[in-house]
Each structure stands twice: as structure tokens, then as C-alpha cells.
Amino acid sequence: MNLTEMIKALCSLAAPSGFEDQARKLVRELLEPYVDEMREDPMGNLIAVKKCGKPDAKRLMLDAHMDEVGLIVTGIEKGFLRFATLGGIDPRMLPAREVRILTEEPVFGVIDTMPPHALAPEEMDKAIETDNLFIDVGMSQEQAAARIPLGTAAVFAGGCETLGSSMLCGKALDDRACVAIIIKTMENLKDRDLNLDLYCLISTQEEVGTRGAITGTYSIRPDYAIAVDVTHAHTPDAKKEKTLPMGKGAAIGVGPNMNRSVTELLIETAKDKSIPYQVEVLPSSSGTDGWVIQISRSGVPTGLVSLPVKYMHSPVEMMNVDDAEAIVRLLTEFTLRLGEERSYA
Amino acid sequence: MLDTVKTLCYLSGVSGCEDEVRDYILERAMPFASEIITDSIENLLVFKKGRVEPGKRLMLCAHMDEVGLIVTGIDDEGYLKFDFIGGIDRRVVIGKRVYVGHDRIPGFIGIKAFHLLDKDEKKTVPKVGDMYIDIGARSKAEAEKQVALGDVVAFDDVIAEFGDGCLKAKALDDRVGCAVMLKLLEEELPCDTWFAFTVQEEVGTRGANVAAYKLRPDLALVLEGTTAADLPGVDEGKQICSLNGGIVIPFMDHGTIYDRGLFKMLARLADDNHIKWQTKGRITGGTDASAIQRSREGVRTGALACAVRNIHSHACIAKIKDFDDMLELARLFLEEVAND
């Protein structure tokens, strides 16, 4: 399975925050050939390790989250489902949106839109709040109540597809594209002799506040960590200074959330190995698992590598595969180099 | 019937660019037609002889076109600017998949990430002029290789059956009407009938003007889709019609006061044959009837409509049973005209 195929396979799964079973199952299968041990913690994190077998080996942790933003059913009115969001979703993305409701036998639904005549003219220019939107499952109240218990989660319908010459577009690229990047990194390192124990934290519930990474990092107790997540790519309606261009390689985070020497080693590695990269300056929280990893236990020197993605948290997130390939190379080379330079320091 | 509706909905037929739909209908109608005319505006007019020649010349009408977008510009970074063809609520296009031009280049209507919005932006829907289509092109040159100004853009065509006998598809307005007419064409008809598959309804019933003038009907029946707003939070008075209310027999909309005699006849036929029906509980929208009714010396015109939620979006929703009921009621109507 190449990187593109793996991203497509992972994004096709329905695994919103708190409901990550589908993703965890596939990630477990995909990681299995490259690691020595795997376990699941009480938060549902998947923790995998490839051991180097050397005494007093340091631990490097690669982190990406497997959850995606989604919806959760909070009520049923006349057969239509009321819902809240799991993670931050722009309500303007929701009218006339198709969703997959995660009952045992998934149910298809469409978020209906009040037609213009039912609204005052000035309301036409206003975003409809989530509270005023409903999922249409084409059922009566009795049918819906029998099929869909309150608390059932839902995700955007569809998966991810190739667009143009090098783009992928779809839901859940945040952050399964980076989960795939970590798996491909582990594949690259399969037959390499490491000087450190390499942990993967494939975390849960990032979208509701980096919750999985809190317990996962505590449990792994890493000496170094790299959070791998998505960042905002440039779009015509966004400010250039708040976004990064696509196609310029791995985005290496610089700022207080990131350990200076880890960041420098990432940049040096990219330079030495001619891996395309760009610097992303983050003056405060990176908004990633890296934020909680950094202060786990007595602190973890943490770096951040990001994949630029357009339209984040929408069903049409977009990425450039070349950027993802660059990150796989960077993480591979960084792991080898960190092992050489720091393991016995 | 359902398969025909699905096949028709899958085809692209944005107003002014109905070729795919017309070609398909022509092929299906050919073996059953007594006469076929494609007129100057490219309506497809199909005549079929029936058992009797009725005293009144009869025309059935459904429109082939659908709402969509048209490319108006390509910016320096390869994003496409667009405008709407037909009445589209711009709230429903954000973040949707579209297909551009005859080569069906996939693209998406972009909007910057939620995280990057300021307070006011979160509350407002961007103007069409500020929206754009992203086809994944990395430059203007790359986009220009695939797309030209004036290319029409159709909505996502994924079709789903779901819930209690519901169908989700784009263009149910008015491929349901087209499908009913195709099915009738395949049957032995009680009376001579003209079938007008019209163009450009969504931009102002333009095809129907030309078709009605050409065919000089005395009687016309329009087969349509109509807005259903039977959603929680919508006052009963504003719901228009309901997906569970049966076939819609309208007495009036913004374009037409339907012929009272035909309205009553259609309602009676439905009642007598136990076909569930409703009428529009609010005066909204319009159909080809507005053009047909005022053609030449005037045409007695009635209509049947299928209730459709999210009507001018890619996610139209209708009850599958209504398709068959519309066909049955149209059949009964022809029988009645033949016996008149």
C-alpha cells in the first residue's frame, strides 16, 4: 500500500472523537509488521513500540491523532435528528450536507436547509447555527427513535479522493494523513538498526481538546516527541501570514510549544538530506497534541512537523501528497539521526 | 421508474447545456415516438399517437435543465470564479463537490478554515463573488489546461436511497417529470399526446415559451418538482408541502393560477383512485405553466408536482412512491382527456 492508498483507506473510515474503533482497528493492522508490541490504553489510544534492544535506550515518540471531527445525535424531533458537533465544525459547511450516522448498520442522512421563502431576506446572509439544523434520515419519529439512539455519532459522508496531479481531497485528512505518514515512517525503518526505542502514539480525542495525548504520553514516558499534525494551507480568502503554501514540503514548527534543540535537529536534518521544508512560526499553542505532550510528567522535549491542509475540519480538506512524502523522509532521517546523536548523551 | 429517475439525475443538464439529458431521452423515446422535433432553443418535442385523437390538442411538459454554476474567471493561483445559473441559495454550495465542464473535472467550493475566521465572518455567508472552486490546480496555467470561461458546473451526482423510501439526488427537479414522460411514451396511450421536454426552465421558463408556441396545445399538464419545507422549526404555514403528503396538485404559485377545472379534475382522479395527494399550502415558486398558459390565445394548464426537500441543491430529497403516483395520475389524466 503506498502512502496515497493508505491515506485513502484511513480517511474512508468513520472515527470521530470518542468513537475511534474503526480507525484503531486498521491502524493496528497496518502497524503490526513494523513494531514489537502494541497496546490500547483506557482512553483508546493505540501505543506501539519498535525496540532497539540496547540497554538504557532513550524513547522517541511519534504522535498523530486518529480521530476526526464529527457530529453526535442529541435529540429526535418529528423524525429529524438534532445534533451537536464533536470538535470545531463551521456550521456554514452543514446545510445540504450528507452524513453517515454510526449506528450498527450505518444510516444515511442529509442535513436539511430551510428554503429561502421560510426565512426573512436578511437571514439569507446569515450562517445557520448548528442548533437550527437537523439531519434528515427520511424516517418517521417512531422509525428514527427505534433505529438511532441518542448519543450516536456521525461523520461527513465520503472519504478522500485524488484531485488534479498531486492533491488529495476529502474528510479526515486531519489527522489520518499524518497517521499514514507515521506508519510509512515505521515501514521505512523496519530493517534499520535503531539506537532508541521508537514509540508511536496514535491518539484519540484530539479534536475535543488533545485528551488522548494526555494519558498516552504519560504512559509512554518519552524522552523526545514529535507531534505530527496538519496546519492551515493558503486559500484565496485567508490571510497569507496565517497560512502556509502547499507543495513546499514539511512544515517545521518554531516557537515556545516546541523544544529549540529538537526543532533545530529537524531543520538540520531536512537541510542535510535535501528534504523540502518550511518553517511555521507559532507564537503560542500549536493547537496540536504537542501542546500537552510538552508538559507531560516532568516535561518532554517536543518538536512539531505539520502537513499543510486547506479547508481544515471540512468534508473537503485538501493536501499535497508531495508534502506528505517529504514528512515521511524527514521523520525517518530524524529518527536515525537523533539515535546517533542523543541516545547515549 | 426508479432506475429511470436515477439515470436521469446522474446526467448533467445545467440550463443552456442540456445536451446529455436530451441525448439520453431522445435515445429512449425514439423507438416509441411517432414524430420527434428538436426546435431552435433545443427543446425535445416528442409526439406519440394514441388510441383516439382527442378533440383538444394535448401537451405534457417537463423540463430537462437543472440549476448549476458557470465559470466566470480563473485567478492567478488557479482557482475558478463562478456565478449561479438558476436560483441557488448560496448557503448550500459551501464545501460541496462539483464537476466542471464536459470533461467533468472534479472540484470543490472552498471556504477558509473555521479556525481562521473572525467573529463577523462566522456569522455571515460569503457573497458568490467571494467564493471560488478549487480543482487542485497548482497554477493558473494548470487550471487553464482543464477549464475554460463559460464552462458550466454541475453538482455532485452521488445518489442514495435511504430512510423510509426516500431518494437523495441532484436535479430531482425536474428529472422526475422527465422520467414520468419517458415511461408514458413506452406505453400504449389512450390519446394522441405531445411530450415537451423543455430547456431553460430554471432561468425563466424560456424553453416552454417556444415549445408551447410551436405545439399550439389546447390543454397542458406540467410535471414538476416543488419545494417541501416540512422541517422542524418551520411554521406549519410555511411548510408548503410535505414529503409524506403524497403527490402535489397545485392551484396556484407565483407564476400561474392553474386552470380550476383541471385542478378539480386531477384532485377527483386522485381521490377516486386512492392516490394520496396534497396541494401547496403556500404560494411559492413557479413552473413552465406560466409560459404555457399565456401562449398564443391561452392554454388550459394544470400541474402535478413531486415534493422535494433542499430542492435547488445537490441533495434534493423525495419519496420514491411519489414517482409512481405521479405516473399513475398522469395516466389517469390521459384516459380522462381521451374519454372527454
XYZ file of C-alpha atoms in Angstrom:
685
model
C 0.000 0.000 0.000
C 1.589 3.299 -0.991
C 1.119 6.472 1.005
C -1.782 7.752 -1.108
C -3.640 4.451 -0.899
C -3.087 4.308 2.840
C -4.410 7.831 3.362
C -7.491 6.995 1.294
C -8.091 3.785 3.254
C -7.784 5.573 6.597
C -9.930 8.556 5.612
C -12.749 6.327 4.375
C -13.291 5.117 7.944
C -15.751 6.739 10.315
C -13.951 7.566 13.556
C -14.952 10.832 15.207
C -13.616 11.828 18.626
C -14.579 9.264 21.247
C -15.663 6.762 18.586
C -12.311 5.767 17.089
C -12.742 1.971 16.944
C -12.723 1.655 13.147
C -9.559 3.682 12.769
C -7.766 1.936 15.615
C -8.512 -1.463 14.116
C -6.996 -0.616 10.737
C -4.017 1.265 12.201
C -3.271 -1.756 14.368
C -3.201 -3.992 11.279
C -1.061 -1.563 9.317
C 1.487 -1.026 12.097
C 1.697 -4.665 13.115
C 4.542 -5.704 10.725
C 6.819 -2.884 11.872
C 6.599 -2.927 15.669
C 7.383 -5.280 18.534
C 4.464 -4.538 20.840
C 1.114 -2.788 20.729
C -1.412 -1.895 23.377
C -4.543 0.152 23.854
C -4.949 2.362 26.899
C -8.180 3.297 28.720
C -8.620 6.389 26.519
C -8.487 4.216 23.422
C -5.053 5.397 22.333
C -3.044 2.894 20.310
C 0.504 2.674 21.601
C 3.083 0.769 19.553
C 6.810 0.335 20.047
C 9.755 -0.799 17.981
C 12.544 -1.618 20.411
C 16.243 -1.292 19.607
C 17.285 -3.882 22.209
C 20.033 -1.673 23.578
C 20.386 -1.021 27.313
C 19.102 2.286 28.660
C 17.802 3.276 25.268
C 16.074 6.651 25.041
C 12.500 6.803 23.883
C 11.331 8.805 20.900
C 7.565 9.129 20.474
C 5.877 9.953 17.166
C 2.329 11.199 17.685
C -0.648 11.672 15.360
C -4.332 11.546 16.218
C -6.736 9.120 14.635
C -9.983 10.931 15.495
C -11.791 13.280 13.123
C -14.394 15.969 13.718
C -17.973 14.722 13.653
C -21.497 15.083 14.959
C -23.430 13.467 17.794
C -27.188 12.987 17.988
C -28.789 14.861 20.886
C -32.484 14.577 20.100
C -35.149 13.492 17.627
C -37.965 15.805 16.504
C -40.614 14.607 14.065
C -38.112 12.057 12.809
C -35.333 14.629 12.270
C -32.156 14.386 14.325
C -30.864 17.245 16.439
C -27.109 17.159 16.881
C -24.081 18.765 18.470
C -20.602 18.781 16.980
C -17.623 16.710 18.063
C -14.814 19.216 17.568
C -14.924 22.530 15.758
C -17.057 22.494 12.642
C -18.047 25.564 10.652
C -21.883 25.445 10.669
C -21.798 27.022 7.214
C -20.400 23.721 5.935
C -23.510 21.849 7.057
C -26.594 22.801 5.014
C -27.399 20.164 2.364
C -24.580 18.036 3.749
C -24.596 14.251 3.563
C -23.639 12.375 6.715
C -23.074 8.801 7.822
C -24.722 8.015 11.156
C -22.792 5.403 13.064
C -25.470 3.015 14.203
C -24.506 -0.652 13.998
C -25.893 -0.670 10.469
C -24.898 2.866 9.389
C -27.747 5.200 8.416
C -27.506 7.762 5.628
C -28.732 11.260 6.325
C -28.796 14.746 4.854
C -28.719 17.976 6.837
C -31.726 19.842 5.514
C -31.880 23.529 4.797
C -34.829 25.796 5.318
C -35.670 27.137 1.890
C -35.323 30.881 1.307
C -39.079 31.570 1.479
C -39.180 30.375 5.084
C -36.608 32.981 6.067
C -36.591 36.764 6.257
C -34.412 38.234 3.492
C -31.745 39.397 5.944
C -31.478 35.870 7.310
C -30.308 34.646 3.922
C -26.950 36.284 4.550
C -26.573 34.779 7.992
C -24.928 31.497 8.839
C -27.440 28.994 10.222
C -26.429 27.932 13.695
C -25.968 24.256 14.448
C -28.898 24.415 16.893
C -31.217 25.216 13.999
C -30.052 22.419 11.743
C -31.392 18.874 11.582
C -30.334 15.625 9.994
C -32.997 14.189 7.696
C -32.951 10.393 7.813
C -36.157 10.019 5.817
C -37.918 8.374 8.760
C -40.929 8.979 10.948
C -40.427 9.813 14.622
C -41.128 6.200 15.594
C -38.783 4.759 12.983
C -35.963 7.165 13.858
C -36.362 6.635 17.605
C -36.186 2.874 17.134
C -33.129 2.947 14.882
C -30.991 5.767 16.256
C -30.290 6.035 19.997
C -29.316 9.427 21.418
C -25.549 9.659 21.648
C -24.975 8.064 18.277
C -22.106 9.744 16.445
C -21.976 10.729 12.776
C -19.346 11.807 10.275
C -19.352 13.551 6.914
C -20.198 11.039 4.178
C -17.484 10.054 1.726
C -13.771 9.556 2.070
C -10.887 11.054 0.200
C -10.006 11.134 -3.487
C -7.249 12.260 -5.825
C -7.701 15.708 -7.310
C -5.547 17.184 -10.059
C -1.986 15.946 -10.364
C -0.878 15.697 -6.746
C -3.711 16.635 -4.416
C -5.915 14.554 -2.174
C -9.271 15.916 -1.103
C -11.757 14.607 1.440
C -12.668 14.278 5.076
C -10.441 13.286 7.995
C -7.090 14.165 6.375
C -6.788 15.898 9.752
C -5.131 13.851 11.042
C -5.219 10.446 9.374
C -2.903 11.676 6.640
C -0.351 12.054 9.413
C -1.232 8.669 10.905
C -0.368 7.243 7.474
C 2.851 9.284 7.474
C 3.880 7.682 10.765
C 3.043 4.187 9.509
C 5.127 4.773 6.352
C 7.968 6.066 8.544
C 7.830 2.841 10.568
C 7.872 0.878 7.324
C 10.999 2.770 6.208
C 12.704 1.945 9.486
C 11.665 -1.699 9.531
C 15.100 -3.175 8.838
C 17.147 -0.335 10.266
C 19.214 -0.710 13.386
C 17.962 1.962 15.760
C 19.700 3.461 18.751
C 16.484 4.310 20.526
C 13.118 2.761 21.287
C 10.654 4.199 18.832
C 7.098 4.663 20.104
C 4.011 5.550 18.131
C 1.137 7.252 19.902
C -1.898 7.109 17.653
C -4.098 9.200 19.867
C -7.820 9.719 20.395
C -9.989 12.764 21.148
C -7.562 15.394 19.871
C -10.399 17.342 18.294
C -12.152 17.857 21.601
C -9.039 19.084 23.413
C -5.999 16.812 22.906
C -7.348 14.439 25.528
C -5.906 11.138 24.350
C -2.366 12.509 24.178
C -2.521 13.424 27.882
C -2.741 9.818 29.047
C -0.856 8.304 26.112
C 2.234 10.419 26.698
C 2.104 9.790 30.430
C 2.028 6.089 29.784
C 4.861 6.071 27.214
C 7.082 8.441 29.227
C 9.078 9.547 26.169
C 12.452 11.315 26.223
C 11.651 13.070 22.960
C 8.467 13.519 20.998
C 7.395 14.712 17.589
C 3.748 15.651 17.106
C 2.666 15.224 13.511
C -0.462 17.125 12.591
C -1.988 19.304 9.894
C -1.709 23.073 9.616
C -3.534 25.676 7.550
C -2.569 25.957 3.903
C -3.107 29.118 1.933
C -6.511 29.795 0.308
C -7.632 32.917 -1.570
C -9.844 34.087 1.305
C -7.309 33.587 4.100
C -4.563 35.880 5.290
C -1.163 34.920 3.855
C 0.544 35.471 7.219
C -1.735 32.946 8.919
C -1.287 30.169 6.363
C 1.467 28.247 4.621
C 1.837 27.456 0.930
C 1.263 23.904 -0.227
C 3.910 21.953 -2.089
C 6.793 23.421 -0.106
C 7.421 20.314 1.978
C 7.277 19.596 5.695
C 6.283 22.488 7.953
C 8.557 22.537 10.996
C 7.024 24.395 13.934
C 9.092 27.023 15.729
C 8.006 28.655 18.983
C 7.534 28.095 22.716
C 5.497 24.900 22.235
C 8.497 23.304 20.568
C 11.833 22.409 22.106
C 14.544 24.502 20.477
C 17.139 21.757 20.073
C 14.641 19.234 18.718
C 13.432 21.852 16.239
C 16.985 22.658 15.207
C 17.737 18.979 14.679
C 14.636 18.683 12.475
C 15.769 21.658 10.393
C 19.371 20.434 10.150
C 18.185 17.007 9.086
C 15.964 18.498 6.390
C 18.833 20.630 5.120
C 21.430 17.848 5.147
C 19.157 15.371 3.393
C 17.741 17.950 0.948
C 14.194 17.343 2.176
C 11.876 20.239 1.276
C 10.694 22.063 4.390
C 9.352 25.387 5.547
C 9.308 26.987 8.969
C 5.971 27.598 10.671
C 6.182 30.195 13.406
C 3.789 29.502 16.285
C 3.818 32.200 18.957
C 1.720 30.222 21.459
C -0.135 26.907 21.451
C 0.291 24.869 18.307
C -3.263 23.567 18.809
C -1.934 20.048 18.471
C -1.182 17.107 20.747
C 2.259 18.745 21.056
C 0.755 21.242 23.498
C 0.042 18.592 26.146
C 2.941 16.299 25.266
C 5.402 19.075 26.085
C 4.298 19.257 29.727
C 3.665 15.577 30.401
C 5.232 14.383 33.692
C 8.482 16.326 34.112
C 8.358 17.654 30.565
C 9.164 16.228 27.133
C 11.386 17.940 24.536
C 8.861 18.133 21.715
C 9.008 19.010 18.047
C 6.162 19.633 15.637
C 6.021 18.655 11.993
C 2.938 19.688 10.078
C 1.245 18.931 6.805
C -0.377 21.976 5.168
C -4.090 21.319 4.574
C -6.747 23.579 3.060
C -10.338 23.810 4.395
C -9.479 22.111 7.694
C -12.357 20.376 9.566
C -14.495 20.302 6.432
C -15.509 17.336 4.268
C -13.234 18.729 1.551
C -9.895 19.085 3.281
C -7.132 19.210 0.693
C -3.451 18.268 0.818
C -0.492 17.787 -1.492
C 0.931 14.243 -1.464
C 4.434 15.597 -2.136
C 4.329 17.367 1.239
C 3.371 14.131 2.984
C 6.202 12.243 1.258
C 8.624 14.902 2.472
C 7.421 14.429 6.054
C 7.907 10.656 5.859
C 11.504 11.199 4.764
C 12.086 13.827 7.421
C 10.760 11.641 10.252
C 12.771 8.668 9.006
C 16.036 10.596 8.826
C 15.352 12.462 12.053
C 14.804 9.206 13.951
C 18.088 7.777 12.703
C 19.988 10.966 13.444
C 18.515 11.502 16.894
C 19.520 7.926 17.719
C 23.085 8.550 16.628
C 23.492 11.901 18.358
C 21.445 11.794 21.511
C 20.824 8.261 22.567
C 23.836 7.915 24.834
C 24.230 11.568 25.583
C -39.328 4.062 -12.896
C -36.819 4.484 -10.079
C -33.954 3.420 -12.342
C -35.027 5.940 -14.961
C -35.108 8.734 -12.388
C -31.676 7.768 -11.111
C -30.172 7.589 -14.588
C -31.616 10.979 -15.488
C -30.414 12.597 -12.254
C -26.911 11.352 -12.851
C -26.755 13.206 -16.189
C -25.635 16.801 -16.322
C -28.052 19.365 -17.758
C -27.417 22.820 -16.382
C -29.711 25.361 -18.103
C -28.442 26.115 -21.597
C -26.347 22.966 -21.625
C -28.942 20.190 -21.548
C -27.276 18.005 -24.206
C -26.583 14.943 -22.065
C -30.156 14.751 -20.842
C -31.634 15.429 -24.265
C -29.446 12.792 -25.938
C -30.460 10.192 -23.394
C -34.173 10.987 -23.636
C -34.008 11.033 -27.435
C -32.487 7.580 -27.487
C -35.072 6.202 -25.084
C -38.004 7.910 -26.831
C -37.014 7.113 -30.423
C -38.490 3.589 -30.651
C -41.854 4.732 -29.297
C -42.292 8.121 -30.964
C -44.496 8.935 -33.940
C -42.666 12.218 -34.505
C -39.701 13.995 -32.928
C -38.740 17.661 -33.219
C -35.745 19.431 -31.781
C -36.599 23.120 -32.014
C -34.409 26.201 -32.210
C -33.906 26.544 -28.471
C -33.288 22.787 -28.344
C -36.407 21.597 -26.613
C -37.102 17.985 -27.437
C -40.700 17.621 -28.635
C -41.978 14.078 -28.995
C -45.357 13.077 -30.412
C -46.998 9.733 -29.853
C -50.255 8.553 -31.419
C -52.797 7.161 -29.033
C -55.995 5.152 -29.383
C -58.003 8.254 -30.153
C -57.368 11.726 -31.464
C -58.835 13.885 -28.724
C -60.890 16.932 -29.545
C -58.319 19.015 -27.713
C -54.635 19.028 -28.558
C -52.703 17.815 -25.505
C -49.203 18.626 -24.329
C -47.362 17.197 -21.334
C -44.328 19.132 -20.204
C -41.271 18.559 -18.008
C -38.009 20.457 -18.043
C -34.661 18.828 -18.700
C -32.469 21.539 -17.194
C -31.178 21.849 -13.662
C -29.632 24.635 -11.608
C -25.836 24.865 -11.581
C -22.886 27.189 -11.856
C -20.876 28.764 -14.660
C -17.162 29.602 -14.642
C -16.625 33.358 -14.909
C -12.911 33.598 -14.202
C -9.670 31.830 -13.359
C -7.491 33.623 -10.836
C -3.694 33.823 -10.712
C -3.426 30.838 -8.405
C -5.673 28.566 -10.473
C -8.926 28.971 -8.517
C -12.145 29.330 -10.522
C -14.578 32.189 -10.004
C -18.218 31.421 -10.756
C -21.797 32.631 -10.811
C -25.079 30.780 -10.418
C -27.336 29.561 -13.200
C -30.850 29.473 -11.785
C -31.985 30.253 -8.270
C -29.477 28.756 -5.880
C -29.333 29.511 -2.194
C -25.648 30.234 -1.730
C -25.734 28.738 1.761
C -25.960 25.249 0.271
C -22.930 25.342 -2.040
C -20.191 25.874 0.532
C -17.746 22.984 0.682
C -19.601 20.986 -1.962
C -18.193 18.827 -4.718
C -18.848 19.937 -8.299
C -17.946 18.833 -11.813
C -16.642 21.409 -14.246
C -17.298 21.328 -18.000
C -17.842 18.488 -20.436
C -14.774 16.624 -19.172
C -16.255 16.611 -15.686
C -13.174 17.967 -13.922
C -13.852 17.428 -10.220
C -13.576 20.406 -7.931
C -14.767 21.742 -4.583
C -16.201 25.049 -3.487
C -13.679 26.229 -0.934
C -14.014 28.340 2.178
C -11.222 29.115 4.590
C -10.909 27.007 7.709
C -13.175 27.649 10.700
C -10.114 28.388 12.845
C -9.153 31.359 10.679
C -12.487 33.198 10.847
C -13.104 36.348 12.810
C -16.377 36.808 14.741
C -18.291 38.523 11.942
C -17.147 36.068 9.313
C -18.514 33.186 11.370
C -21.983 34.687 11.201
C -22.158 35.619 7.537
C -22.434 33.658 4.344
C -19.840 34.790 1.794
C -21.100 36.502 -1.358
C -20.918 34.496 -4.554
C -18.216 36.847 -5.794
C -16.042 35.855 -2.844
C -16.468 32.123 -3.376
C -14.259 30.002 -5.601
C -13.883 26.479 -6.960
C -10.683 24.596 -6.165
C -9.810 21.946 -8.753
C -6.459 21.175 -7.154
C -4.578 23.119 -9.826
C -1.216 24.441 -8.697
C -1.221 27.420 -11.057
C -3.366 29.435 -13.431
C -1.740 27.663 -16.385
C -2.588 24.238 -14.939
C -6.222 25.293 -14.435
C -6.480 26.771 -17.935
C -5.470 23.443 -19.432
C -8.607 21.872 -17.967
C -11.201 24.625 -17.750
C -12.416 27.491 -19.946
C -14.528 30.537 -19.123
C -18.193 29.727 -19.666
C -17.844 26.085 -18.715
C -20.913 25.003 -16.812
C -20.540 23.356 -13.442
C -22.835 20.628 -12.162
C -23.327 19.458 -8.606
C -22.121 16.218 -7.102
C -24.056 13.314 -8.574
C -23.957 10.749 -5.788
C -27.379 9.140 -5.494
C -28.624 7.414 -2.359
C -31.773 5.554 -1.392
C -32.334 5.918 2.321
C -34.778 6.032 5.179
C -38.377 5.096 4.581
C -38.416 5.021 0.770
C -36.511 8.250 0.149
C -34.139 9.148 -2.658
C -31.363 11.728 -2.477
C -30.015 13.045 -5.782
C -29.267 16.270 -7.576
C -31.717 17.502 -10.242
C -34.807 15.646 -8.990
C -36.310 18.959 -10.101
C -37.272 18.036 -12.789
C -35.896 14.701 -13.886
C -38.840 13.125 -12.061
C -41.125 14.791 -14.600
C -38.874 13.690 -17.467
C -38.909 10.108 -16.179
C -42.715 10.059 -15.941
C -42.973 11.251 -19.556
C -40.459 8.632 -20.724
C -42.453 5.893 -19.021
C -45.690 7.131 -20.600
C -44.044 7.150 -24.021
C -43.301 3.453 -23.639
C -46.958 2.651 -23.001
C -49.938 2.401 -25.291
C -51.584 5.781 -24.855
C -55.306 6.463 -24.668
C -54.987 9.570 -26.837
C -52.563 11.443 -29.086
C -50.071 13.284 -26.909
C -47.199 15.704 -27.362
C -44.402 15.425 -24.822
C -42.365 18.616 -24.416
C -39.002 18.074 -22.743
C -38.051 21.711 -22.266
C -34.835 23.627 -21.686
C -34.021 26.652 -19.532
C -36.902 26.471 -17.089
C -34.613 27.435 -14.229
C -33.637 30.722 -15.838
C -37.216 31.795 -16.589
C -39.291 29.109 -18.338
C -37.680 30.056 -21.650
C -37.880 26.712 -23.401
C -41.564 26.298 -22.581
C -42.374 29.602 -24.319
C -41.016 28.279 -27.562
C -42.434 24.761 -27.160
C -45.990 25.905 -26.417
C -45.997 28.333 -29.343
C -44.795 25.604 -31.662
C -47.173 22.887 -30.495
C -50.318 25.044 -30.077
C -51.837 22.861 -27.332
C -55.374 23.339 -26.036
C -54.584 21.541 -22.825
C -51.326 21.181 -20.962
C -50.142 19.259 -17.923
C -46.844 20.247 -16.338
C -44.927 17.623 -14.343
C -42.612 19.194 -11.816
C -40.726 19.138 -8.552
C -41.760 21.571 -5.831
C -40.278 22.833 -2.594
C -41.058 20.921 0.585
C -40.135 22.695 3.794
C -41.597 20.195 6.242
C -38.767 20.619 8.708
C -38.702 21.141 12.462
C -38.583 24.824 13.233
C -40.607 25.816 10.172
C -44.121 27.075 10.947
C -46.827 24.880 9.517
C -47.924 27.805 7.359
C -44.532 27.968 5.722
C -44.036 24.283 5.032
C -45.656 24.433 1.544
C -45.991 20.669 1.283
C -44.707 17.547 2.960
C -42.701 14.561 1.798
C -45.292 12.307 3.349
C -48.299 14.173 2.000
C -48.496 12.476 -1.389
C -48.416 13.942 -4.866
C -48.840 17.705 -5.083
C -51.680 19.174 -7.169
C -51.109 22.938 -7.085
C -53.867 25.508 -7.515
C -51.525 28.481 -7.658
C -47.895 29.565 -7.464
C -46.037 32.776 -8.223
C -46.284 32.178 -11.964
C -49.704 30.672 -12.507
C -53.244 30.328 -11.236
C -53.801 26.837 -12.545
C -56.900 26.095 -14.575
C -59.579 25.476 -11.982
C -61.274 22.759 -13.999
C -58.043 20.825 -14.410
C -57.170 21.271 -10.744
C -60.533 19.820 -9.743
C -60.291 17.035 -12.292
C -56.829 15.974 -11.083
C -57.983 16.045 -7.452
C -61.045 13.961 -8.320
C -58.965 11.425 -10.227
C -56.613 11.116 -7.263
C -59.487 10.708 -4.795
C -61.364 8.181 -6.947
C -58.242 6.077 -7.381
C -56.986 6.315 -3.811
C -53.841 8.217 -4.712
C -52.671 10.293 -1.766
C -52.415 13.957 -2.722
C -51.896 17.378 -1.226
C -51.811 20.908 -2.514
C -49.339 23.680 -1.837
C -50.070 25.365 1.477
C -48.201 28.478 0.475
C -47.818 30.424 -2.739
C -44.195 29.950 -3.814
C -42.136 29.200 -6.892
C -43.261 28.799 -10.453
C -43.226 26.325 -13.309
C -43.248 26.127 -17.096
C -47.023 26.528 -16.735
C -46.578 30.300 -16.546
C -45.197 30.334 -20.091
C -47.542 27.702 -21.491
C -50.731 29.156 -20.067
C -50.198 32.519 -21.770
C -49.017 31.105 -25.096
C -50.906 32.351 -28.214
C -54.607 32.589 -27.288
C -54.028 30.840 -23.960
C -53.831 27.234 -22.852
C -55.739 25.499 -20.090
C -52.903 24.289 -17.880
C -52.659 22.076 -14.828
C -49.742 20.589 -12.932
C -48.602 17.674 -10.841
C -45.554 18.009 -8.653
C -43.347 15.870 -6.510
C -42.482 17.265 -3.068
C -38.704 17.809 -2.834
C -36.651 18.940 0.146
C -33.480 21.012 -0.447
C -34.755 21.470 -3.973
C -32.099 23.639 -5.605
C -29.125 21.841 -4.117
C -27.176 18.689 -4.873
C -29.061 16.984 -2.047
C -32.673 17.000 -3.245
C -34.780 14.513 -1.304
C -38.048 12.977 -2.487
C -40.258 9.973 -1.779
C -39.833 7.199 -4.323
C -43.522 6.327 -4.102
C -44.390 9.795 -5.408
C -42.685 8.995 -8.717
C -45.051 6.107 -9.337
C -48.031 8.074 -8.099
C -47.242 10.904 -10.491
C -47.039 8.406 -13.341
C -50.337 6.814 -12.355
C -52.124 10.132 -12.024
C -50.760 11.323 -15.386
C -52.033 8.078 -16.925
C -55.491 8.655 -15.455
C -55.410 12.201 -16.780
C -54.701 10.991 -20.344
C -57.529 8.478 -20.049
C -59.871 11.241 -18.920
C -58.842 13.508 -21.796
C -59.335 10.628 -24.255
C -62.860 9.992 -22.957
C -63.823 13.634 -22.885
